[in-house]
Every structure is written in structure tokens, then in C-alpha cells.
mmCIF file with all atom_site columns, C-alpha atoms in Angstrom:
data_model
loop_
_atom_site.group_PDB
_atom_site.id
_atom_site.type_symbol
_atom_site.label_atom_id
_atom_site.label_alt_id
_atom_site.label_comp_id
_atom_site.label_asym_id
_atom_site.label_entity_id
_atom_site.label_seq_id
_atom_site.pdbx_PDB_ins_code
_atom_site.Cartn_x
_atom_site.Cartn_y
_atom_site.Cartn_z
_atom_site.occupancy
_atom_site.B_iso_or_equiv
_atom_site.pdbx_formal_charge
_atom_site.auth_seq_id
_atom_site.auth_comp_id
_atom_site.auth_asym_id
_atom_site.auth_atom_id
_atom_site.pdbx_PDB_model_num
ATOM 1   C CA . UNK J 1 1   ? -4.655 16.345  -27.618 1.00 66.00 ? 121 UNK J CA 1
ATOM 2   C CA . UNK J 1 2   ? -0.886 16.691  -27.835 1.00 89.00 ? 122 UNK J CA 1
ATOM 3   C CA . UNK J 1 3   ? 1.442  14.598  -25.718 1.00 92.00 ? 123 UNK J CA 1
ATOM 4   C CA . UNK J 1 4   ? 2.438  17.650  -23.696 1.00 93.00 ? 124 UNK J CA 1
ATOM 5   C CA . UNK J 1 5   ? -1.201 18.490  -22.930 1.00 94.00 ? 125 UNK J CA 1
ATOM 6   C CA . UNK J 1 6   ? -1.936 14.886  -21.973 1.00 95.00 ? 126 UNK J CA 1
ATOM 7   C CA . UNK J 1 7   ? 1.096  14.798  -19.649 1.00 96.00 ? 127 UNK J CA 1
ATOM 8   C CA . UNK J 1 8   ? 0.069  18.084  -17.980 1.00 93.00 ? 128 UNK J CA 1
ATOM 9   C CA . UNK J 1 9   ? -3.392 16.600  -17.434 1.00 94.00 ? 129 UNK J CA 1
ATOM 10  C CA . UNK J 1 10  ? -1.838 13.496  -15.835 1.00 93.00 ? 130 UNK J CA 1
ATOM 11  C CA . UNK J 1 11  ? 0.476  15.706  -13.764 1.00 92.00 ? 131 UNK J CA 1
ATOM 12  C CA . UNK J 1 12  ? -2.534 17.602  -12.381 1.00 92.00 ? 132 UNK J CA 1
ATOM 13  C CA . UNK J 1 13  ? -4.367 14.343  -11.605 1.00 90.00 ? 133 UNK J CA 1
ATOM 14  C CA . UNK J 1 14  ? -1.355 12.929  -9.753  1.00 88.00 ? 134 UNK J CA 1
ATOM 15  C CA . UNK J 1 15  ? -1.137 16.077  -7.618  1.00 83.00 ? 135 UNK J CA 1
ATOM 16  C CA . UNK J 1 16  ? -4.877 16.219  -7.020  1.00 84.00 ? 136 UNK J CA 1
ATOM 17  C CA . UNK J 1 17  ? -4.893 12.600  -5.816  1.00 74.00 ? 137 UNK J CA 1
ATOM 18  C CA . UNK J 1 18  ? -1.721 12.961  -3.737  1.00 66.00 ? 138 UNK J CA 1
ATOM 19  C CA . UNK J 1 19  ? -2.066 10.524  -0.874  1.00 61.00 ? 139 UNK J CA 1
ATOM 20  C CA . UNK J 1 20  ? -4.818 8.652   -2.715  1.00 68.00 ? 140 UNK J CA 1
ATOM 21  C CA . UNK J 1 21  ? -2.588 5.793   -3.864  1.00 75.00 ? 141 UNK J CA 1
ATOM 22  C CA . UNK J 1 22  ? -0.117 4.936   -1.121  1.00 86.00 ? 142 UNK J CA 1
ATOM 23  C CA . UNK J 1 23  ? 1.649  2.331   -3.265  1.00 92.00 ? 143 UNK J CA 1
ATOM 24  C CA . UNK J 1 24  ? 2.772  4.746   -5.974  1.00 94.00 ? 144 UNK J CA 1
ATOM 25  C CA . UNK J 1 25  ? 4.608  8.052   -5.876  1.00 94.00 ? 145 UNK J CA 1
ATOM 26  C CA . UNK J 1 26  ? 4.901  9.545   -9.349  1.00 94.00 ? 146 UNK J CA 1
ATOM 27  C CA . UNK J 1 27  ? 6.846  12.748  -9.963  1.00 94.00 ? 147 UNK J CA 1
ATOM 28  C CA . UNK J 1 28  ? 7.724  14.699  -13.050 1.00 94.00 ? 148 UNK J CA 1
ATOM 29  C CA . UNK J 1 29  ? 11.202 16.068  -13.716 1.00 94.00 ? 149 UNK J CA 1
ATOM 30  C CA . UNK J 1 30  ? 11.228 19.808  -12.966 1.00 91.00 ? 150 UNK J CA 1
ATOM 31  C CA . UNK J 1 31  ? 12.709 20.679  -16.346 1.00 95.00 ? 151 UNK J CA 1
ATOM 32  C CA . UNK J 1 32  ? 11.286 18.022  -18.685 1.00 96.00 ? 152 UNK J CA 1
ATOM 33  C CA . UNK J 1 33  ? 7.628  16.889  -18.770 1.00 95.00 ? 153 UNK J CA 1
ATOM 34  C CA . UNK J 1 34  ? 8.724  13.791  -20.718 1.00 97.00 ? 154 UNK J CA 1
ATOM 35  C CA . UNK J 1 35  ? 10.840 12.444  -17.822 1.00 98.00 ? 155 UNK J CA 1
ATOM 36  C CA . UNK J 1 36  ? 9.181  11.000  -14.761 1.00 98.00 ? 156 UNK J CA 1
ATOM 37  C CA . UNK J 1 37  ? 10.275 9.033   -11.718 1.00 97.00 ? 157 UNK J CA 1
ATOM 38  C CA . UNK J 1 38  ? 8.044  6.569   -9.921  1.00 97.00 ? 158 UNK J CA 1
ATOM 39  C CA . UNK J 1 39  ? 8.475  4.881   -6.567  1.00 96.00 ? 159 UNK J CA 1
ATOM 40  C CA . UNK J 1 40  ? 6.343  1.784   -6.116  1.00 97.00 ? 160 UNK J CA 1
ATOM 41  C CA . UNK J 1 41  ? 5.875  -0.299  -2.994  1.00 97.00 ? 161 UNK J CA 1
ATOM 42  C CA . UNK J 1 42  ? 6.283  -4.031  -3.336  1.00 97.00 ? 162 UNK J CA 1
ATOM 43  C CA . UNK J 1 43  ? 2.941  -5.843  -3.109  1.00 97.00 ? 163 UNK J CA 1
ATOM 44  C CA . UNK J 1 44  ? 1.930  -7.526  0.153   1.00 96.00 ? 164 UNK J CA 1
ATOM 45  C CA . UNK J 1 45  ? 2.507  -11.293 0.412   1.00 96.00 ? 165 UNK J CA 1
ATOM 46  C CA . UNK J 1 46  ? 5.328  -11.212 -2.142  1.00 97.00 ? 166 UNK J CA 1
ATOM 47  C CA . UNK J 1 47  ? 9.099  -11.292 -1.695  1.00 97.00 ? 167 UNK J CA 1
ATOM 48  C CA . UNK J 1 48  ? 9.034  -7.583  -2.593  1.00 98.00 ? 168 UNK J CA 1
ATOM 49  C CA . UNK J 1 49  ? 6.641  -6.414  0.163   1.00 96.00 ? 169 UNK J CA 1
ATOM 50  C CA . UNK J 1 50  ? 9.253  -4.663  2.281   1.00 92.00 ? 170 UNK J CA 1
ATOM 51  C CA . UNK J 1 51  ? 10.743 -2.769  -0.663  1.00 97.00 ? 171 UNK J CA 1
ATOM 52  C CA . UNK J 1 52  ? 10.294 0.518   -2.428  1.00 97.00 ? 172 UNK J CA 1
ATOM 53  C CA . UNK J 1 53  ? 11.453 0.383   -6.040  1.00 98.00 ? 173 UNK J CA 1
ATOM 54  C CA . UNK J 1 54  ? 12.405 3.301   -8.250  1.00 98.00 ? 174 UNK J CA 1
ATOM 55  C CA . UNK J 1 55  ? 11.280 3.333   -11.869 1.00 98.00 ? 175 UNK J CA 1
ATOM 56  C CA . UNK J 1 56  ? 12.525 5.632   -14.628 1.00 98.00 ? 176 UNK J CA 1
ATOM 57  C CA . UNK J 1 57  ? 9.741  6.630   -17.000 1.00 98.00 ? 177 UNK J CA 1
ATOM 58  C CA . UNK J 1 58  ? 10.652 8.215   -20.330 1.00 98.00 ? 178 UNK J CA 1
ATOM 59  C CA . UNK J 1 59  ? 7.691  9.371   -22.359 1.00 98.00 ? 179 UNK J CA 1
ATOM 60  C CA . UNK J 1 60  ? 8.008  9.663   -26.147 1.00 97.00 ? 180 UNK J CA 1
ATOM 61  C CA . UNK J 1 61  ? 6.626  12.696  -27.957 1.00 95.00 ? 181 UNK J CA 1
ATOM 62  C CA . UNK J 1 62  ? 4.070  10.420  -29.668 1.00 96.00 ? 182 UNK J CA 1
ATOM 63  C CA . UNK J 1 63  ? 2.495  9.572   -26.272 1.00 97.00 ? 183 UNK J CA 1
ATOM 64  C CA . UNK J 1 64  ? -0.234 8.441   -25.687 1.00 96.00 ? 184 UNK J CA 1
ATOM 65  C CA . UNK J 1 65  ? -0.247 6.711   -29.068 1.00 96.00 ? 185 UNK J CA 1
ATOM 66  C CA . UNK J 1 66  ? 3.111  5.110   -28.181 1.00 96.00 ? 186 UNK J CA 1
ATOM 67  C CA . UNK J 1 67  ? 3.853  3.595   -24.751 1.00 98.00 ? 187 UNK J CA 1
ATOM 68  C CA . UNK J 1 68  ? 6.333  5.119   -22.317 1.00 98.00 ? 188 UNK J CA 1
ATOM 69  C CA . UNK J 1 69  ? 9.671  3.428   -21.735 1.00 98.00 ? 189 UNK J CA 1
ATOM 70  C CA . UNK J 1 70  ? 9.715  2.194   -18.165 1.00 98.00 ? 190 UNK J CA 1
ATOM 71  C CA . UNK J 1 71  ? 12.604 0.497   -16.412 1.00 98.00 ? 191 UNK J CA 1
ATOM 72  C CA . UNK J 1 72  ? 13.615 -0.356  -12.878 1.00 98.00 ? 192 UNK J CA 1
ATOM 73  C CA . UNK J 1 73  ? 16.400 1.803   -11.471 1.00 98.00 ? 193 UNK J CA 1
ATOM 74  C CA . UNK J 1 74  ? 16.418 -0.251  -8.266  1.00 97.00 ? 194 UNK J CA 1
ATOM 75  C CA . UNK J 1 75  ? 17.976 -3.703  -8.718  1.00 97.00 ? 195 UNK J CA 1
ATOM 76  C CA . UNK J 1 76  ? 15.333 -6.416  -8.508  1.00 98.00 ? 196 UNK J CA 1
ATOM 77  C CA . UNK J 1 77  ? 15.355 -10.205 -8.916  1.00 98.00 ? 197 UNK J CA 1
ATOM 78  C CA . UNK J 1 78  ? 12.273 -10.954 -11.026 1.00 98.00 ? 198 UNK J CA 1
ATOM 79  C CA . UNK J 1 79  ? 11.836 -13.102 -14.148 1.00 98.00 ? 199 UNK J CA 1
ATOM 80  C CA . UNK J 1 80  ? 10.294 -10.268 -16.177 1.00 98.00 ? 200 UNK J CA 1
ATOM 81  C CA . UNK J 1 81  ? 12.916 -7.642  -15.323 1.00 98.00 ? 201 UNK J CA 1
ATOM 82  C CA . UNK J 1 82  ? 16.393 -7.605  -16.853 1.00 98.00 ? 202 UNK J CA 1
ATOM 83  C CA . UNK J 1 83  ? 18.774 -7.685  -13.907 1.00 96.00 ? 203 UNK J CA 1
ATOM 84  C CA . UNK J 1 84  ? 21.378 -5.313  -15.370 1.00 96.00 ? 204 UNK J CA 1
ATOM 85  C CA . UNK J 1 85  ? 19.303 -2.831  -17.391 1.00 97.00 ? 205 UNK J CA 1
ATOM 86  C CA . UNK J 1 86  ? 16.017 -2.855  -15.467 1.00 98.00 ? 206 UNK J CA 1
ATOM 87  C CA . UNK J 1 87  ? 14.060 -3.394  -18.703 1.00 98.00 ? 207 UNK J CA 1
ATOM 88  C CA . UNK J 1 88  ? 10.546 -4.701  -18.020 1.00 98.00 ? 208 UNK J CA 1
ATOM 89  C CA . UNK J 1 89  ? 8.827  -7.376  -20.092 1.00 96.00 ? 209 UNK J CA 1
ATOM 90  C CA . UNK J 1 90  ? 5.187  -6.339  -19.872 1.00 96.00 ? 210 UNK J CA 1
ATOM 91  C CA . UNK J 1 91  ? 2.750  -6.598  -22.764 1.00 95.00 ? 211 UNK J CA 1
ATOM 92  C CA . UNK J 1 92  ? 1.172  -3.180  -22.187 1.00 96.00 ? 212 UNK J CA 1
ATOM 93  C CA . UNK J 1 93  ? 4.581  -1.572  -22.656 1.00 96.00 ? 213 UNK J CA 1
ATOM 94  C CA . UNK J 1 94  ? 4.934  -3.309  -26.003 1.00 93.00 ? 214 UNK J CA 1
ATOM 95  C CA . UNK J 1 95  ? 2.176  -4.825  -28.161 1.00 93.00 ? 215 UNK J CA 1
ATOM 96  C CA . UNK J 1 96  ? -0.882 -4.424  -25.900 1.00 96.00 ? 216 UNK J CA 1
ATOM 97  C CA . UNK J 1 97  ? -0.483 -0.670  -25.361 1.00 97.00 ? 217 UNK J CA 1
ATOM 98  C CA . UNK J 1 98  ? -3.602 1.481   -25.486 1.00 96.00 ? 218 UNK J CA 1
ATOM 99  C CA . UNK J 1 99  ? -3.847 5.279   -25.228 1.00 96.00 ? 219 UNK J CA 1
ATOM 100 C CA . UNK J 1 100 ? -6.339 4.663   -22.403 1.00 96.00 ? 220 UNK J CA 1
ATOM 101 C CA . UNK J 1 101 ? -3.418 3.718   -20.132 1.00 97.00 ? 221 UNK J CA 1
ATOM 102 C CA . UNK J 1 102 ? -1.947 6.485   -17.985 1.00 96.00 ? 222 UNK J CA 1
ATOM 103 C CA . UNK J 1 103 ? 1.443  6.636   -16.269 1.00 97.00 ? 223 UNK J CA 1
ATOM 104 C CA . UNK J 1 104 ? -0.310 5.890   -12.978 1.00 95.00 ? 224 UNK J CA 1
ATOM 105 C CA . UNK J 1 105 ? -2.055 2.818   -14.414 1.00 96.00 ? 225 UNK J CA 1
ATOM 106 C CA . UNK J 1 106 ? 1.239  1.629   -15.921 1.00 98.00 ? 226 UNK J CA 1
ATOM 107 C CA . UNK J 1 107 ? 2.745  1.755   -12.417 1.00 97.00 ? 227 UNK J CA 1
ATOM 108 C CA . UNK J 1 108 ? -0.197 -0.300  -11.120 1.00 96.00 ? 228 UNK J CA 1
ATOM 109 C CA . UNK J 1 109 ? 0.437  -2.856  -13.870 1.00 97.00 ? 229 UNK J CA 1
ATOM 110 C CA . UNK J 1 110 ? 4.109  -3.096  -12.859 1.00 98.00 ? 230 UNK J CA 1
ATOM 111 C CA . UNK J 1 111 ? 3.035  -3.725  -9.244  1.00 98.00 ? 231 UNK J CA 1
ATOM 112 C CA . UNK J 1 112 ? 0.666  -6.456  -10.479 1.00 97.00 ? 232 UNK J CA 1
ATOM 113 C CA . UNK J 1 113 ? 3.548  -8.006  -12.437 1.00 98.00 ? 233 UNK J CA 1
ATOM 114 C CA . UNK J 1 114 ? 5.603  -8.162  -9.237  1.00 98.00 ? 234 UNK J CA 1
ATOM 115 C CA . UNK J 1 115 ? 2.794  -10.159 -7.623  1.00 97.00 ? 235 UNK J CA 1
ATOM 116 C CA . UNK J 1 116 ? 2.252  -12.400 -10.655 1.00 97.00 ? 236 UNK J CA 1
ATOM 117 C CA . UNK J 1 117 ? 5.516  -13.110 -12.488 1.00 96.00 ? 237 UNK J CA 1
ATOM 118 C CA . UNK J 1 118 ? 5.392  -14.674 -15.955 1.00 94.00 ? 238 UNK J CA 1
ATOM 119 C CA . UNK J 1 119 ? 8.157  -17.284 -15.888 1.00 93.00 ? 239 UNK J CA 1
ATOM 120 C CA . UNK J 1 120 ? 7.554  -18.296 -19.513 1.00 90.00 ? 240 UNK J CA 1
ATOM 121 C CA . UNK J 1 121 ? 8.798  -14.974 -20.925 1.00 85.00 ? 241 UNK J CA 1
ATOM 122 C CA . UNK J 1 122 ? 11.813 -14.194 -18.759 1.00 93.00 ? 242 UNK J CA 1
ATOM 123 C CA . UNK J 1 123 ? 14.305 -11.380 -19.146 1.00 96.00 ? 243 UNK J CA 1
ATOM 124 C CA . UNK J 1 124 ? 16.061 -12.778 -16.081 1.00 97.00 ? 244 UNK J CA 1
ATOM 125 C CA . UNK J 1 125 ? 16.582 -16.431 -16.964 1.00 96.00 ? 245 UNK J CA 1
ATOM 126 C CA . UNK J 1 126 ? 17.846 -17.350 -13.491 1.00 96.00 ? 246 UNK J CA 1
ATOM 127 C CA . UNK J 1 127 ? 14.611 -16.145 -11.869 1.00 97.00 ? 247 UNK J CA 1
ATOM 128 C CA . UNK J 1 128 ? 12.503 -17.698 -14.634 1.00 97.00 ? 248 UNK J CA 1
ATOM 129 C CA . UNK J 1 129 ? 14.279 -21.058 -14.354 1.00 96.00 ? 249 UNK J CA 1
ATOM 130 C CA . UNK J 1 130 ? 13.731 -21.183 -10.585 1.00 97.00 ? 250 UNK J CA 1
ATOM 131 C CA . UNK J 1 131 ? 9.984  -20.696 -11.045 1.00 96.00 ? 251 UNK J CA 1
ATOM 132 C CA . UNK J 1 132 ? 9.671  -23.017 -14.040 1.00 96.00 ? 252 UNK J CA 1
ATOM 133 C CA . UNK J 1 133 ? 11.507 -25.813 -12.195 1.00 97.00 ? 253 UNK J CA 1
ATOM 134 C CA . UNK J 1 134 ? 9.167  -25.392 -9.218  1.00 96.00 ? 254 UNK J CA 1
ATOM 135 C CA . UNK J 1 135 ? 11.819 -23.979 -6.869  1.00 97.00 ? 255 UNK J CA 1
ATOM 136 C CA . UNK J 1 136 ? 9.541  -21.320 -5.397  1.00 96.00 ? 256 UNK J CA 1
ATOM 137 C CA . UNK J 1 137 ? 11.504 -21.298 -2.153  1.00 97.00 ? 257 UNK J CA 1
ATOM 138 C CA . UNK J 1 138 ? 14.745 -20.487 -4.024  1.00 97.00 ? 258 UNK J CA 1
ATOM 139 C CA . UNK J 1 139 ? 13.024 -17.776 -6.065  1.00 97.00 ? 259 UNK J CA 1
ATOM 140 C CA . UNK J 1 140 ? 11.465 -16.228 -2.976  1.00 97.00 ? 260 UNK J CA 1
ATOM 141 C CA . UNK J 1 141 ? 14.770 -16.334 -1.098  1.00 97.00 ? 261 UNK J CA 1
ATOM 142 C CA . UNK J 1 142 ? 16.717 -14.636 -3.909  1.00 97.00 ? 262 UNK J CA 1
ATOM 143 C CA . UNK J 1 143 ? 13.982 -12.042 -4.432  1.00 98.00 ? 263 UNK J CA 1
ATOM 144 C CA . UNK J 1 144 ? 13.829 -11.217 -0.725  1.00 97.00 ? 264 UNK J CA 1
ATOM 145 C CA . UNK J 1 145 ? 17.610 -10.964 -0.513  1.00 97.00 ? 265 UNK J CA 1
ATOM 146 C CA . UNK J 1 146 ? 17.796 -8.426  -3.359  1.00 97.00 ? 266 UNK J CA 1
ATOM 147 C CA . UNK J 1 147 ? 14.807 -6.536  -1.970  1.00 97.00 ? 267 UNK J CA 1
ATOM 148 C CA . UNK J 1 148 ? 16.553 -6.206  1.397   1.00 96.00 ? 268 UNK J CA 1
ATOM 149 C CA . UNK J 1 149 ? 19.867 -5.257  -0.206  1.00 96.00 ? 269 UNK J CA 1
ATOM 150 C CA . UNK J 1 150 ? 18.574 -2.795  -2.784  1.00 97.00 ? 270 UNK J CA 1
ATOM 151 C CA . UNK J 1 151 ? 15.022 -1.659  -2.057  1.00 96.00 ? 271 UNK J CA 1
ATOM 152 C CA . UNK J 1 152 ? 14.729 -1.175  1.694   1.00 87.00 ? 272 UNK J CA 1
ATOM 153 C CA . UNK J 1 153 ? 15.640 2.280   2.952   1.00 72.00 ? 273 UNK J CA 1
ATOM 154 C CA . UNK J 1 154 ? 18.054 2.333   5.874   1.00 52.00 ? 274 UNK J CA 1
ATOM 155 C CA . UNK J 1 155 ? 15.908 4.820   7.770   1.00 46.00 ? 275 UNK J CA 1
ATOM 156 C CA . UNK J 1 156 ? 12.910 2.496   7.473   1.00 46.00 ? 276 UNK J CA 1
ATOM 157 C CA . UNK J 1 157 ? 10.926 5.182   5.684   1.00 45.00 ? 277 UNK J CA 1
ATOM 158 C CA . UNK J 1 158 ? 9.273  4.911   2.301   1.00 45.00 ? 278 UNK J CA 1
ATOM 159 C CA . UNK J 1 159 ? 9.047  7.659   -0.259  1.00 48.00 ? 279 UNK J CA 1
ATOM 160 C CA . UNK J 1 160 ? 5.836  9.531   0.227   1.00 44.00 ? 280 UNK J CA 1
ATOM 161 C CA . UNK J 1 161 ? 5.320  8.334   3.804   1.00 45.00 ? 281 UNK J CA 1
ATOM 162 C CA . UNK J 1 162 ? 5.142  10.729  6.673   1.00 36.00 ? 282 UNK J CA 1
#
């Protein structure tokens, strides 16, 4: 199966299950099947729970043999996300990639990473240092502040909500 055929299959699944996964809204660029945008809701009981975060997903032509490039567009304070570029440090996007993963399941993995940060492999050293030193209150406070500043919509609505 070619990458284009695989992406069309995923596109159809996303539209068939519309409303099935309220935490993820995944859309394909109208002119390029290799460019996608995702909106993910911050997981409950985390500093990100009030936020909706935009991800840019660029799919290589070798997909699904090669992982997509995924980065946060929305600023986020998290040890595994580079604060300036939005790059995500997640094993499935690097060495642990499998063609069994879909764009939807990658988004679920990013949500899981928000709930379970890995402070030992930080791209944001400030966030990683707060967690490693045991300053969970400081980490939570900074994360909530950036979530409120950057990821909460002024109209209170979330992408995909009615």
C-alpha cells in the first residue's frame, strides 16, 4: 500500500468516527494529503486539562514505514516538548516507530505523554529540572500558566465542540 493510499484510508476512518474521540480533532490539509493538523485536549487531572493544543503533522512519502513529523504549534511548558520549536521527544516518533501506528494513535500517544512526562529526557530543561528536583508545584504552576495563556480559547469553546 502506498503512503497516499494509507493516508486516504486514515482520512476516511477519521471522518467515519467523527465525534467518536472527543479528545482529538484531526484534519487533513485541503490541498496536500501529507499535511495534517490536530487539535488535542489536555488530559484530565493534569496542568493541561483546560487547554486545546494544536499540532502540525507532516507525513513523509515513505509513511507508514517512516514516522510522521509532529510538533506543537501551541506553546506548551512540558519537559518533552521544545519550548521554541514545538519538537516532541517521544520514542514512537523516533526509534520505536511501527507501521501499525496511525496518525490518530500518534495523537493519543502525545496526550499520554502530557499526562506522564519523562523528565529524564527533556527538550525543555527548565521543565525537566523542576520535575527532577521534586518541585512538582512549580512545574504544575508554570504548565498551568502557559496553558491558560496559550491553549485556552477566549470564547471558552474547544475545536470540535458544539
